[in-house]
Amino acid sequence: MSRVKPISERAAKDDIARVYHEIRQTLRIDGVNLLFRILAAQGSSLPFLWDKMKANAKSIEFERLADELRHQAVQQLRDFAPLSASSKTNLGPSQIYRLRKAIDTYRYITPKLLLWTTSIRRAMTGEFHPISKKDETDQAMILGIPPTMFPMEMVSEQPDNIDLNQAFEDIRKTLGTPRVNSYFRTFALWPEYLKTYWQSLRQLVNSAEYSSLLTEVQELSFKKVEELPYQMSLMPEEFEQHKADFQEILEHMHSFERIIAMAVLNVNLAGRDLMNEEDLSISPFPATRGGPNHGLAIL
Amino acid sequence: MDWQSYERSQEVIEIGDRFISYFDSGGDLPVILFIHGIPTWGYLWWDVASHFQQTHRIVIPDLIGFGHSDKSDRFDRSIRSQEEMLIQLMDHLNIRSFTVVGHDIGGGVAQRIVTFHNDRVERLCLMNSICYDSWPVEMMLQFGHPSVVNKLSATVAIESLKQGLKMGFNKTPDKDFLEGLLTPYKTEVGKRSLVRCAAALNTNHTTELTPYLPTINTPSLILWGEDDSFQPLNYGLRLANDLPNSHFEAISDAKHFVMIDQPSRIKTHLEKFLQPSNHVEIESHRHRGPEEPQHQA
């Protein structure tokens, strides 16, 4: 992943601000992930890619596939030892409650982000040929951020807390990323928890077992996108028109597929400490299918 | 207790789609509900409130939109809404009646509670409270403009708020204490929530109480830092004039955050006010007006 400076939600203007709003409403998430903020800094690639993928992202099928991905990713962890980070940290009742809500936010969004990223990457490599094409009137879901969702509240990437700063530096080094992903920065709202969680996690991330799980999650996503309802192609010349470097964006997509697959795993590992497998497997914010003609004008 | 330990001691309750973090000392004792203002949270009250733990059950919520309560971007943060949430909190905790102590906008919430839920309130204490049209102060009016969310980073916004806050103390408070007061607002989400809280400050929610104040016979104590530039002394005197069963004390060498500037004197006044010998007055404090005040639509 290049050292592109992402465009923060606060700094977003014009078409980027429009897309950020649509991301929040369409993906039903109270925050804009690093992936989109990096793309936003590259010509007009984000509006271009977002608009290409919008019909799929708004569909109830996209939501269903993310739900399946979430469920299957949790099953894969069945034989993995728990991290037990929350029990090793002295968190109070309100803190545990908020941590769990934060985990719900991330375990909701990470499968959707992975599907989105895989779709774009496959379309860029000419591999996006969904086989399912349902009746268009049946596809849209009701958009909007769920009313009980914990917002993506994050500590600064350069926190004042020295221990947190060191933990972030270690995360960047160990995972080989120039940036600290959102869920780590949210977990850092409870510094002792983040440190304990990371200490347990860092021992796993370079293991063969973890790599194998990571590959399985990415393969799950690869298969799921084949069931998306709408075709999409992304040609290099289209990127040129939007002043974006096709190869650079493709590298981003490869990187983010790995990073977001890790996020799916890592957030589930955090979640296992606080909820049982069944609760962890199901969507914390089930979507509702729109009625007939719902969203048709937009599609 | 430092603010990190205080946060660890907070419990949480869901009320509808929202959640409130709060401290509750528990026990079968008379209850005091302490309500903070803007831009603080429950920790503001710790030094004073903890003094009463042996004799009272103390409940210190973080108002919604503040501290470690719900800070999402989808609900009404006005003091009218806060009043409703706190009544629901007390219902959930099975607390039927209580003393309410409010500071700043917390005092506005307290006034609404004693007006519209008078049968629940045994005693009322207001400290440097908003009232009538004494608010919002200029700093909060500016901070509450929606453009602040995008114009200022959390770091810059909170630093400027910190400088403004310092004007509310007679002496610069302990650095860790001030950090602790502002920590929940140092993230972009926290800053956004505080901007929304400032945007929700609505004078109408205290001006509408004006006709009812003279009908409230609840025993009331009004404590006021004399040198408060945010809520000047005259407003405290006006409240004392209008609340028929009230006692007023001006606290010298104290500004807006009177409980931090003069904690010992505040504790002494409150202790005296909460004496059981005041119990006789509680029974006679029902509304004397021609009709019960109703929530306006």
PDB file of C-alpha atoms in Angstrom, chain A:
ATOM      1  CA  MET A   1       0.000   0.000   0.000  1.00  0.00           C
ATOM      2  CA  SER A   2       1.501   3.322  -1.008  1.00  0.00           C
ATOM      3  CA  ARG A   3       1.975   6.179   1.381  1.00  0.00           C
ATOM      4  CA  VAL A   4      -0.910   8.130  -0.145  1.00  0.00           C
ATOM      5  CA  LYS A   5      -2.412  10.489   2.389  1.00  0.00           C
ATOM      6  CA  PRO A   6      -6.056   9.494   2.832  1.00  0.00           C
ATOM      7  CA  ILE A   7      -8.764  12.150   2.681  1.00  0.00           C
ATOM      8  CA  SER A   8     -10.485  12.322   6.040  1.00  0.00           C
ATOM      9  CA  GLU A   9     -14.263  12.582   6.331  1.00  0.00           C
ATOM     10  CA  ARG A  10     -13.786  16.068   7.709  1.00  0.00           C
ATOM     11  CA  ALA A  11     -11.740  17.190   4.715  1.00  0.00           C
ATOM     12  CA  ALA A  12     -14.040  15.676   2.085  1.00  0.00           C
ATOM     13  CA  LYS A  13     -15.625  18.139  -0.336  1.00  0.00           C
ATOM     14  CA  ASP A  14     -17.821  18.133  -3.439  1.00  0.00           C
ATOM     15  CA  ASP A  15     -18.014  14.731  -5.128  1.00  0.00           C
ATOM     16  CA  ILE A  16     -15.926  13.016  -2.431  1.00  0.00           C
ATOM     17  CA  ALA A  17     -18.302  14.315   0.237  1.00  0.00           C
ATOM     18  CA  ARG A  18     -21.197  13.020  -1.846  1.00  0.00           C
ATOM     19  CA  VAL A  19     -19.622   9.589  -2.139  1.00  0.00           C
ATOM     20  CA  TYR A  20     -18.721   9.454   1.555  1.00  0.00           C
ATOM     21  CA  HIS A  21     -22.338  10.150   2.427  1.00  0.00           C
ATOM     22  CA  GLU A  22     -23.504   7.429   0.032  1.00  0.00           C
ATOM     23  CA  ILE A  23     -20.973   4.978   1.461  1.00  0.00           C
ATOM     24  CA  ARG A  24     -22.344   5.547   4.935  1.00  0.00           C
ATOM     25  CA  GLN A  25     -25.937   5.177   3.837  1.00  0.00           C
ATOM     26  CA  THR A  26     -25.440   2.313   1.389  1.00  0.00           C
ATOM     27  CA  LEU A  27     -23.057   0.174   3.388  1.00  0.00           C
ATOM     28  CA  ARG A  28     -25.025   1.187   6.501  1.00  0.00           C
ATOM     29  CA  ILE A  29     -21.963   2.241   8.466  1.00  0.00           C
ATOM     30  CA  ASP A  30     -21.260   5.277  10.612  1.00  0.00           C
ATOM     31  CA  GLY A  31     -17.784   5.947   9.232  1.00  0.00           C
ATOM     32  CA  VAL A  32     -15.736   5.748   6.033  1.00  0.00           C
ATOM     33  CA  ASN A  33     -13.094   3.034   5.956  1.00  0.00           C
ATOM     34  CA  LEU A  34      -9.425   3.663   5.146  1.00  0.00           C
ATOM     35  CA  LEU A  35      -9.789   1.904   1.778  1.00  0.00           C
ATOM     36  CA  PHE A  36     -12.202   4.561   0.523  1.00  0.00           C
ATOM     37  CA  ARG A  37     -10.212   7.400   2.067  1.00  0.00           C
ATOM     38  CA  ILE A  38      -7.092   6.249   0.210  1.00  0.00           C
ATOM     39  CA  LEU A  39      -8.995   5.905  -3.072  1.00  0.00           C
ATOM     40  CA  ALA A  40     -10.423   9.380  -2.532  1.00  0.00           C
ATOM     41  CA  ALA A  41      -6.905  10.781  -2.770  1.00  0.00           C
ATOM     42  CA  GLN A  42      -6.334   9.330  -6.247  1.00  0.00           C
ATOM     43  CA  GLY A  43      -7.865  11.473  -8.933  1.00  0.00           C
ATOM     44  CA  SER A  44     -11.572  10.786  -9.190  1.00  0.00           C
ATOM     45  CA  SER A  45     -11.134   7.055  -8.813  1.00  0.00           C
ATOM     46  CA  LEU A  46     -13.363   6.814  -5.766  1.00  0.00           C
ATOM     47  CA  PRO A  47     -16.486   8.385  -7.291  1.00  0.00           C
ATOM     48  CA  PHE A  48     -15.833   6.368 -10.450  1.00  0.00           C
ATOM     49  CA  LEU A  49     -15.437   3.019  -8.650  1.00  0.00           C
ATOM     50  CA  TRP A  50     -18.203   3.704  -6.176  1.00  0.00           C
ATOM     51  CA  ASP A  51     -20.697   4.567  -8.899  1.00  0.00           C
ATOM     52  CA  LYS A  52     -19.718   1.424 -10.841  1.00  0.00           C
ATOM     53  CA  MET A  53     -20.290  -0.799  -7.827  1.00  0.00           C
ATOM     54  CA  LYS A  54     -23.288   1.072  -6.410  1.00  0.00           C
ATOM     55  CA  ALA A  55     -26.046  -1.108  -7.847  1.00  0.00           C
ATOM     56  CA  ASN A  56     -24.469  -4.216  -6.362  1.00  0.00           C
ATOM     57  CA  ALA A  57     -23.719  -2.527  -3.029  1.00  0.00           C
ATOM     58  CA  LYS A  58     -27.353  -1.398  -2.679  1.00  0.00           C
ATOM     59  CA  SER A  59     -28.758  -4.834  -3.427  1.00  0.00           C
ATOM     60  CA  ILE A  60     -30.166  -7.173  -0.833  1.00  0.00           C
ATOM     61  CA  GLU A  61     -28.051  -9.869  -2.464  1.00  0.00           C
ATOM     62  CA  PHE A  62     -24.870  -8.041  -1.487  1.00  0.00           C
ATOM     63  CA  GLU A  63     -26.100  -7.977   2.092  1.00  0.00           C
ATOM     64  CA  ARG A  64     -27.028 -11.654   2.015  1.00  0.00           C
ATOM     65  CA  LEU A  65     -23.628 -12.635   0.644  1.00  0.00           C
ATOM     66  CA  ALA A  66     -21.892 -10.580   3.327  1.00  0.00           C
ATOM     67  CA  ASP A  67     -24.035 -12.317   5.950  1.00  0.00           C
ATOM     68  CA  GLU A  68     -22.933 -15.698   4.585  1.00  0.00           C
ATOM     69  CA  LEU A  69     -19.303 -14.640   4.490  1.00  0.00           C
ATOM     70  CA  ARG A  70     -19.545 -13.445   8.086  1.00  0.00           C
ATOM     71  CA  HIS A  71     -21.083 -16.721   9.178  1.00  0.00           C
ATOM     72  CA  GLN A  72     -18.550 -18.905   7.392  1.00  0.00           C
ATOM     73  CA  ALA A  73     -15.584 -16.846   8.579  1.00  0.00           C
ATOM     74  CA  VAL A  74     -16.674 -17.405  12.178  1.00  0.00           C
ATOM     75  CA  GLN A  75     -16.978 -21.164  11.628  1.00  0.00           C
ATOM     76  CA  GLN A  76     -13.366 -21.249  10.463  1.00  0.00           C
ATOM     77  CA  LEU A  77     -12.199 -20.049  13.860  1.00  0.00           C
ATOM     78  CA  ARG A  78     -13.816 -22.936  15.668  1.00  0.00           C
ATOM     79  CA  ASP A  79     -10.572 -24.718  16.459  1.00  0.00           C
ATOM     80  CA  PHE A  80      -8.575 -21.582  17.135  1.00  0.00           C
ATOM     81  CA  ALA A  81      -7.609 -20.834  20.738  1.00  0.00           C
ATOM     82  CA  PRO A  82      -9.288 -17.727  22.199  1.00  0.00           C
ATOM     83  CA  LEU A  83      -7.278 -14.549  22.697  1.00  0.00           C
ATOM     84  CA  SER A  84      -9.041 -13.807  26.006  1.00  0.00           C
ATOM     85  CA  ALA A  85      -7.897 -10.193  25.743  1.00  0.00           C
ATOM     86  CA  SER A  86     -10.986  -8.722  27.383  1.00  0.00           C
ATOM     87  CA  SER A  87     -10.785 -11.016  30.400  1.00  0.00           C
ATOM     88  CA  LYS A  88      -7.095 -10.186  30.864  1.00  0.00           C
ATOM     89  CA  THR A  89      -7.914  -6.458  30.904  1.00  0.00           C
ATOM     90  CA  ASN A  90      -9.653  -4.788  33.805  1.00  0.00           C
ATOM     91  CA  LEU A  91     -12.586  -3.294  31.925  1.00  0.00           C
ATOM     92  CA  GLY A  92     -15.693  -2.013  33.668  1.00  0.00           C
ATOM     93  CA  PRO A  93     -19.292  -2.733  32.636  1.00  0.00           C
ATOM     94  CA  SER A  94     -19.726   0.358  30.479  1.00  0.00           C
ATOM     95  CA  GLN A  95     -16.383  -0.239  28.785  1.00  0.00           C
ATOM     96  CA  ILE A  96     -17.208  -3.867  27.980  1.00  0.00           C
ATOM     97  CA  TYR A  97     -20.588  -2.824  26.642  1.00  0.00           C
ATOM     98  CA  ARG A  98     -19.028  -0.205  24.334  1.00  0.00           C
ATOM     99  CA  LEU A  99     -16.251  -2.561  23.247  1.00  0.00           C
ATOM    100  CA  ARG A 100     -18.813  -5.148  22.270  1.00  0.00           C
ATOM    101  CA  LYS A 101     -20.819  -2.563  20.338  1.00  0.00           C
ATOM    102  CA  ALA A 102     -17.633  -1.483  18.561  1.00  0.00           C
ATOM    103  CA  ILE A 103     -16.906  -5.107  17.658  1.00  0.00           C
ATOM    104  CA  ASP A 104     -20.452  -5.408  16.316  1.00  0.00           C
ATOM    105  CA  THR A 105     -19.825  -2.405  14.057  1.00  0.00           C
ATOM    106  CA  TYR A 106     -16.630  -3.878  12.636  1.00  0.00           C
ATOM    107  CA  ARG A 107     -17.854  -7.438  12.275  1.00  0.00           C
ATOM    108  CA  TYR A 108     -20.828  -6.026  10.415  1.00  0.00           C
ATOM    109  CA  ILE A 109     -18.819  -3.950   7.972  1.00  0.00           C
ATOM    110  CA  THR A 110     -15.641  -5.961   7.328  1.00  0.00           C
ATOM    111  CA  PRO A 111     -17.317  -8.746   5.278  1.00  0.00           C
ATOM    112  CA  LYS A 112     -19.067  -6.091   3.178  1.00  0.00           C
ATOM    113  CA  LEU A 113     -15.828  -4.207   2.608  1.00  0.00           C
ATOM    114  CA  LEU A 114     -14.128  -7.438   1.587  1.00  0.00           C
ATOM    115  CA  LEU A 115     -16.845  -8.244  -0.934  1.00  0.00           C
ATOM    116  CA  TRP A 116     -16.640  -4.717  -2.321  1.00  0.00           C
ATOM    117  CA  THR A 117     -12.864  -4.874  -2.662  1.00  0.00           C
ATOM    118  CA  THR A 118     -12.844  -8.342  -4.210  1.00  0.00           C
ATOM    119  CA  SER A 119     -15.506  -7.267  -6.714  1.00  0.00           C
ATOM    120  CA  ILE A 120     -13.498  -4.261  -7.826  1.00  0.00           C
ATOM    121  CA  ARG A 121     -10.272  -6.232  -8.022  1.00  0.00           C
ATOM    122  CA  ARG A 122     -11.876  -9.027 -10.050  1.00  0.00           C
ATOM    123  CA  ALA A 123     -13.511  -6.558 -12.390  1.00  0.00           C
ATOM    124  CA  MET A 124     -10.129  -4.901 -12.931  1.00  0.00           C
ATOM    125  CA  THR A 125      -8.531  -8.235 -13.787  1.00  0.00           C
ATOM    126  CA  GLY A 126     -11.395  -9.196 -16.074  1.00  0.00           C
ATOM    127  CA  GLU A 127     -12.597 -11.901 -13.694  1.00  0.00           C
ATOM    128  CA  PHE A 128     -15.934 -10.412 -12.702  1.00  0.00           C
ATOM    129  CA  HIS A 129     -18.662 -12.472 -14.329  1.00  0.00           C
ATOM    130  CA  PRO A 130     -21.498 -12.884 -11.881  1.00  0.00           C
ATOM    131  CA  ILE A 131     -23.705 -15.794 -12.821  1.00  0.00           C
ATOM    132  CA  SER A 132     -26.764 -14.687 -10.923  1.00  0.00           C
ATOM    133  CA  LYS A 133     -29.060 -12.108 -12.447  1.00  0.00           C
ATOM    134  CA  LYS A 134     -32.304 -11.725 -10.618  1.00  0.00           C
ATOM    135  CA  ASP A 135     -35.327  -9.624 -11.420  1.00  0.00           C
ATOM    136  CA  GLU A 136     -34.221  -6.000 -11.009  1.00  0.00           C
ATOM    137  CA  THR A 137     -37.343  -5.010  -9.080  1.00  0.00           C
ATOM    138  CA  ASP A 138     -36.466  -7.412  -6.316  1.00  0.00           C
ATOM    139  CA  GLN A 139     -32.972  -6.250  -5.530  1.00  0.00           C
ATOM    140  CA  ALA A 140     -32.787  -3.095  -3.428  1.00  0.00           C
ATOM    141  CA  MET A 141     -32.542  -3.021   0.339  1.00  0.00           C
ATOM    142  CA  ILE A 142     -33.559  -0.176   2.641  1.00  0.00           C
ATOM    143  CA  LEU A 143     -30.509   1.968   3.210  1.00  0.00           C
ATOM    144  CA  GLY A 144     -29.428   3.973   6.243  1.00  0.00           C
ATOM    145  CA  ILE A 145     -27.174   3.663   9.267  1.00  0.00           C
ATOM    146  CA  PRO A 146     -28.760   1.390  11.887  1.00  0.00           C
ATOM    147  CA  PRO A 147     -29.990   3.522  14.805  1.00  0.00           C
ATOM    148  CA  THR A 148     -28.121   1.548  17.476  1.00  0.00           C
ATOM    149  CA  MET A 149     -24.799   1.266  15.657  1.00  0.00           C
ATOM    150  CA  PHE A 150     -21.704   2.367  17.599  1.00  0.00           C
ATOM    151  CA  PRO A 151     -19.959   5.008  15.471  1.00  0.00           C
ATOM    152  CA  MET A 152     -16.433   4.329  14.197  1.00  0.00           C
ATOM    153  CA  GLU A 153     -14.855   6.354  16.972  1.00  0.00           C
ATOM    154  CA  MET A 154     -11.073   6.235  16.668  1.00  0.00           C
ATOM    155  CA  VAL A 155      -8.038   7.451  18.523  1.00  0.00           C
ATOM    156  CA  SER A 156      -5.593   9.522  16.471  1.00  0.00           C
ATOM    157  CA  GLU A 157      -2.962   7.563  14.539  1.00  0.00           C
ATOM    158  CA  GLN A 158      -0.381   9.587  16.455  1.00  0.00           C
ATOM    159  CA  PRO A 159      -1.778   9.401  19.979  1.00  0.00           C
ATOM    160  CA  ASP A 160      -0.316  11.337  22.917  1.00  0.00           C
ATOM    161  CA  ASN A 161      -0.200   8.131  24.950  1.00  0.00           C
ATOM    162  CA  ILE A 162       3.361   6.796  24.531  1.00  0.00           C
ATOM    163  CA  ASP A 163       2.369   3.157  25.029  1.00  0.00           C
ATOM    164  CA  LEU A 164      -0.341   3.450  22.392  1.00  0.00           C
ATOM    165  CA  ASN A 165       2.055   5.101  20.000  1.00  0.00           C
ATOM    166  CA  GLN A 166       4.465   2.221  20.436  1.00  0.00           C
ATOM    167  CA  ALA A 167       1.665  -0.304  19.956  1.00  0.00           C
ATOM    168  CA  PHE A 168       0.615   1.404  16.724  1.00  0.00           C
ATOM    169  CA  GLU A 169       4.195   1.420  15.496  1.00  0.00           C
ATOM    170  CA  ASP A 170       4.456  -2.292  16.238  1.00  0.00           C
ATOM    171  CA  ILE A 171       1.168  -2.962  14.447  1.00  0.00           C
ATOM    172  CA  ARG A 172       2.379  -1.142  11.348  1.00  0.00           C
ATOM    173  CA  LYS A 173       5.681  -3.021  11.361  1.00  0.00           C
ATOM    174  CA  THR A 174       4.271  -6.444  12.098  1.00  0.00           C
ATOM    175  CA  LEU A 175       1.438  -6.256   9.575  1.00  0.00           C
ATOM    176  CA  GLY A 176       3.558  -4.443   6.991  1.00  0.00           C
ATOM    177  CA  THR A 177       1.124  -1.535   6.565  1.00  0.00           C
ATOM    178  CA  PRO A 178       1.982   2.173   6.618  1.00  0.00           C
ATOM    179  CA  ARG A 179      -1.341   2.907   8.335  1.00  0.00           C
ATOM    180  CA  VAL A 180      -3.136   1.545  11.370  1.00  0.00           C
ATOM    181  CA  ASN A 181      -6.467   0.087  10.448  1.00  0.00           C
ATOM    182  CA  SER A 182      -9.654   1.523  11.920  1.00  0.00           C
ATOM    183  CA  TYR A 183     -10.554  -1.273  14.326  1.00  0.00           C
ATOM    184  CA  PHE A 184      -7.201  -1.047  16.124  1.00  0.00           C
ATOM    185  CA  ARG A 185      -7.727   2.684  16.551  1.00  0.00           C
ATOM    186  CA  THR A 186     -11.218   2.062  17.935  1.00  0.00           C
ATOM    187  CA  PHE A 187      -9.954  -0.604  20.348  1.00  0.00           C
ATOM    188  CA  ALA A 188      -7.409   2.005  21.452  1.00  0.00           C
ATOM    189  CA  LEU A 189     -10.278   3.888  23.149  1.00  0.00           C
ATOM    190  CA  TRP A 190      -9.455   1.384  25.889  1.00  0.00           C
ATOM    191  CA  PRO A 191      -5.631   1.507  25.784  1.00  0.00           C
ATOM    192  CA  GLU A 192      -4.986  -1.429  28.117  1.00  0.00           C
ATOM    193  CA  TYR A 193      -7.358  -3.579  26.094  1.00  0.00           C
ATOM    194  CA  LEU A 194      -5.704  -2.678  22.778  1.00  0.00           C
ATOM    195  CA  LYS A 195      -2.259  -3.491  24.158  1.00  0.00           C
ATOM    196  CA  THR A 196      -3.399  -6.861  25.544  1.00  0.00           C
ATOM    197  CA  TYR A 197      -5.346  -7.708  22.397  1.00  0.00           C
ATOM    198  CA  TRP A 198      -2.396  -6.847  20.161  1.00  0.00           C
ATOM    199  CA  GLN A 199       0.107  -8.764  22.298  1.00  0.00           C
ATOM    200  CA  SER A 200      -2.051 -11.892  21.900  1.00  0.00           C
ATOM    201  CA  LEU A 201      -2.757 -11.283  18.220  1.00  0.00           C
ATOM    202  CA  ARG A 202       0.795 -10.506  17.101  1.00  0.00           C
ATOM    203  CA  GLN A 203       1.873 -13.979  18.108  1.00  0.00           C
ATOM    204  CA  LEU A 204      -0.649 -15.420  15.654  1.00  0.00           C
ATOM    205  CA  VAL A 205      -0.416 -13.247  12.590  1.00  0.00           C
ATOM    206  CA  ASN A 206       2.812 -14.714  11.263  1.00  0.00           C
ATOM    207  CA  SER A 207       1.841 -18.313  11.930  1.00  0.00           C
ATOM    208  CA  ALA A 208       1.101 -20.808   9.154  1.00  0.00           C
ATOM    209  CA  GLU A 209      -2.299 -21.465  10.675  1.00  0.00           C
ATOM    210  CA  TYR A 210      -3.272 -17.806  10.509  1.00  0.00           C
ATOM    211  CA  SER A 211      -2.014 -17.503   6.896  1.00  0.00           C
ATOM    212  CA  SER A 212      -4.077 -20.485   5.937  1.00  0.00           C
ATOM    213  CA  LEU A 213      -7.202 -18.954   7.525  1.00  0.00           C
ATOM    214  CA  LEU A 214      -6.509 -15.677   5.762  1.00  0.00           C
ATOM    215  CA  THR A 215      -6.354 -17.426   2.414  1.00  0.00           C
ATOM    216  CA  GLU A 216      -9.614 -19.228   3.157  1.00  0.00           C
ATOM    217  CA  VAL A 217     -11.405 -15.965   3.964  1.00  0.00           C
ATOM    218  CA  GLN A 218     -10.177 -14.400   0.740  1.00  0.00           C
ATOM    219  CA  GLU A 219     -11.307 -17.462  -1.199  1.00  0.00           C
ATOM    220  CA  LEU A 220     -14.725 -17.225   0.418  1.00  0.00           C
ATOM    221  CA  SER A 221     -15.020 -13.663  -0.796  1.00  0.00           C
ATOM    222  CA  PHE A 222     -13.775 -14.631  -4.248  1.00  0.00           C
ATOM    223  CA  LYS A 223     -16.587 -17.193  -4.592  1.00  0.00           C
ATOM    224  CA  LYS A 224     -19.305 -15.004  -3.096  1.00  0.00           C
ATOM    225  CA  VAL A 225     -18.871 -12.172  -5.607  1.00  0.00           C
ATOM    226  CA  GLU A 226     -19.844 -14.584  -8.365  1.00  0.00           C
ATOM    227  CA  GLU A 227     -23.380 -14.440  -6.998  1.00  0.00           C
ATOM    228  CA  LEU A 228     -23.729 -10.659  -7.194  1.00  0.00           C
ATOM    229  CA  PRO A 229     -26.658  -9.517  -9.332  1.00  0.00           C
ATOM    230  CA  TYR A 230     -25.048  -6.932 -11.632  1.00  0.00           C
ATOM    231  CA  GLN A 231     -22.291  -7.114 -14.197  1.00  0.00           C
ATOM    232  CA  MET A 232     -19.394  -4.705 -13.986  1.00  0.00           C
ATOM    233  CA  SER A 233     -16.253  -4.139 -16.028  1.00  0.00           C
ATOM    234  CA  LEU A 234     -13.342  -1.815 -15.278  1.00  0.00           C
ATOM    235  CA  MET A 235     -11.009  -1.085 -18.194  1.00  0.00           C
ATOM    236  CA  PRO A 236      -7.656   0.718 -17.881  1.00  0.00           C
ATOM    237  CA  GLU A 237      -8.774   3.487 -20.230  1.00  0.00           C
ATOM    238  CA  GLU A 238     -11.658   4.312 -17.892  1.00  0.00           C
ATOM    239  CA  PHE A 239      -9.153   4.925 -15.110  1.00  0.00           C
ATOM    240  CA  GLU A 240      -7.178   7.232 -17.370  1.00  0.00           C
ATOM    241  CA  GLN A 241     -10.304   9.279 -17.969  1.00  0.00           C
ATOM    242  CA  HIS A 242     -10.629   9.671 -14.192  1.00  0.00           C
ATOM    243  CA  LYS A 243      -6.982  10.633 -13.768  1.00  0.00           C
ATOM    244  CA  ALA A 244      -6.216   7.481 -11.826  1.00  0.00           C
ATOM    245  CA  ASP A 245      -3.357   5.044 -12.282  1.00  0.00           C
ATOM    246  CA  PHE A 246      -4.811   1.630 -13.099  1.00  0.00           C
ATOM    247  CA  GLN A 247      -1.811  -0.344 -11.808  1.00  0.00           C
ATOM    248  CA  GLU A 248      -1.583   1.648  -8.602  1.00  0.00           C
ATOM    249  CA  ILE A 249      -5.274   1.152  -7.875  1.00  0.00           C
ATOM    250  CA  LEU A 250      -4.983  -2.544  -8.650  1.00  0.00           C
ATOM    251  CA  GLU A 251      -2.117  -2.800  -6.149  1.00  0.00           C
ATOM    252  CA  HIS A 252      -4.286  -1.052  -3.578  1.00  0.00           C
ATOM    253  CA  MET A 253      -7.069  -3.548  -4.183  1.00  0.00           C
ATOM    254  CA  HIS A 254      -4.693  -6.507  -3.751  1.00  0.00           C
ATOM    255  CA  SER A 255      -3.312  -4.988  -0.545  1.00  0.00           C
ATOM    256  CA  PHE A 256      -6.693  -4.146   0.851  1.00  0.00           C
ATOM    257  CA  GLU A 257      -8.107  -7.565   0.089  1.00  0.00           C
ATOM    258  CA  ARG A 258      -5.458  -8.977   2.382  1.00  0.00           C
ATOM    259  CA  ILE A 259      -5.805  -6.217   4.976  1.00  0.00           C
ATOM    260  CA  ILE A 260      -9.593  -6.459   5.095  1.00  0.00           C
ATOM    261  CA  ALA A 261      -9.526 -10.275   5.190  1.00  0.00           C
ATOM    262  CA  MET A 262      -7.231  -9.861   8.214  1.00  0.00           C
ATOM    263  CA  ALA A 263      -9.739  -7.426   9.671  1.00  0.00           C
ATOM    264  CA  VAL A 264     -12.521 -10.014   9.287  1.00  0.00           C
ATOM    265  CA  LEU A 265     -10.401 -12.558  11.160  1.00  0.00           C
ATOM    266  CA  ASN A 266      -9.017 -10.195  13.786  1.00  0.00           C
ATOM    267  CA  VAL A 267     -12.361  -8.656  14.656  1.00  0.00           C
ATOM    268  CA  ASN A 268     -13.888 -12.120  14.991  1.00  0.00           C
ATOM    269  CA  LEU A 269     -11.028 -13.117  17.274  1.00  0.00           C
ATOM    270  CA  ALA A 270     -11.843 -10.105  19.449  1.00  0.00           C
ATOM    271  CA  GLY A 271     -15.547 -10.922  19.296  1.00  0.00           C
ATOM    272  CA  ARG A 272     -15.069 -14.499  20.460  1.00  0.00           C
ATOM    273  CA  ASP A 273     -13.971 -13.231  23.852  1.00  0.00           C
ATOM    274  CA  LEU A 274     -17.298 -11.506  24.390  1.00  0.00           C
ATOM    275  CA  MET A 275     -19.940 -13.505  22.533  1.00  0.00           C
ATOM    276  CA  ASN A 276     -20.750 -17.076  21.651  1.00  0.00           C
ATOM    277  CA  GLU A 277     -20.236 -18.487  18.181  1.00  0.00           C
ATOM    278  CA  GLU A 278     -23.880 -18.223  17.214  1.00  0.00           C
ATOM    279  CA  ASP A 279     -24.174 -14.540  18.103  1.00  0.00           C
ATOM    280  CA  LEU A 280     -20.880 -13.798  16.404  1.00  0.00           C
ATOM    281  CA  SER A 281     -22.052 -15.511  13.215  1.00  0.00           C
ATOM    282  CA  ILE A 282     -25.210 -13.521  12.651  1.00  0.00           C
ATOM    283  CA  SER A 283     -25.567  -9.968  11.436  1.00  0.00           C
ATOM    284  CA  PRO A 284     -25.879  -7.468  14.307  1.00  0.00           C
ATOM    285  CA  PHE A 285     -27.855  -5.172  11.955  1.00  0.00           C
ATOM    286  CA  PRO A 286     -30.049  -7.247   9.664  1.00  0.00           C
ATOM    287  CA  ALA A 287     -31.083  -5.362   6.546  1.00  0.00           C
ATOM    288  CA  THR A 288     -34.599  -5.130   5.194  1.00  0.00           C
ATOM    289  CA  ARG A 289     -35.534  -5.710   1.618  1.00  0.00           C
ATOM    290  CA  GLY A 290     -37.214  -2.741  -0.032  1.00  0.00           C
ATOM    291  CA  GLY A 291     -40.677  -3.245  -1.476  1.00  0.00           C
ATOM    292  CA  PRO A 292     -41.450  -3.494  -5.209  1.00  0.00           C
ATOM    293  CA  ASN A 293     -39.903  -0.624  -7.181  1.00  0.00           C
ATOM    294  CA  HIS A 294     -37.872   0.416  -4.130  1.00  0.00           C
ATOM    295  CA  GLY A 295     -34.693   2.052  -5.332  1.00  0.00           C
ATOM    296  CA  LEU A 296     -35.512   1.332  -8.989  1.00  0.00           C
ATOM    297  CA  ALA A 297     -35.075   4.953 -10.077  1.00  0.00           C
ATOM    298  CA  ILE A 298     -31.559   4.952  -8.623  1.00  0.00           C
ATOM    299  CA  LEU A 299     -30.651   1.633 -10.200  1.00  0.00           C
TER     300      LEU A 299
END
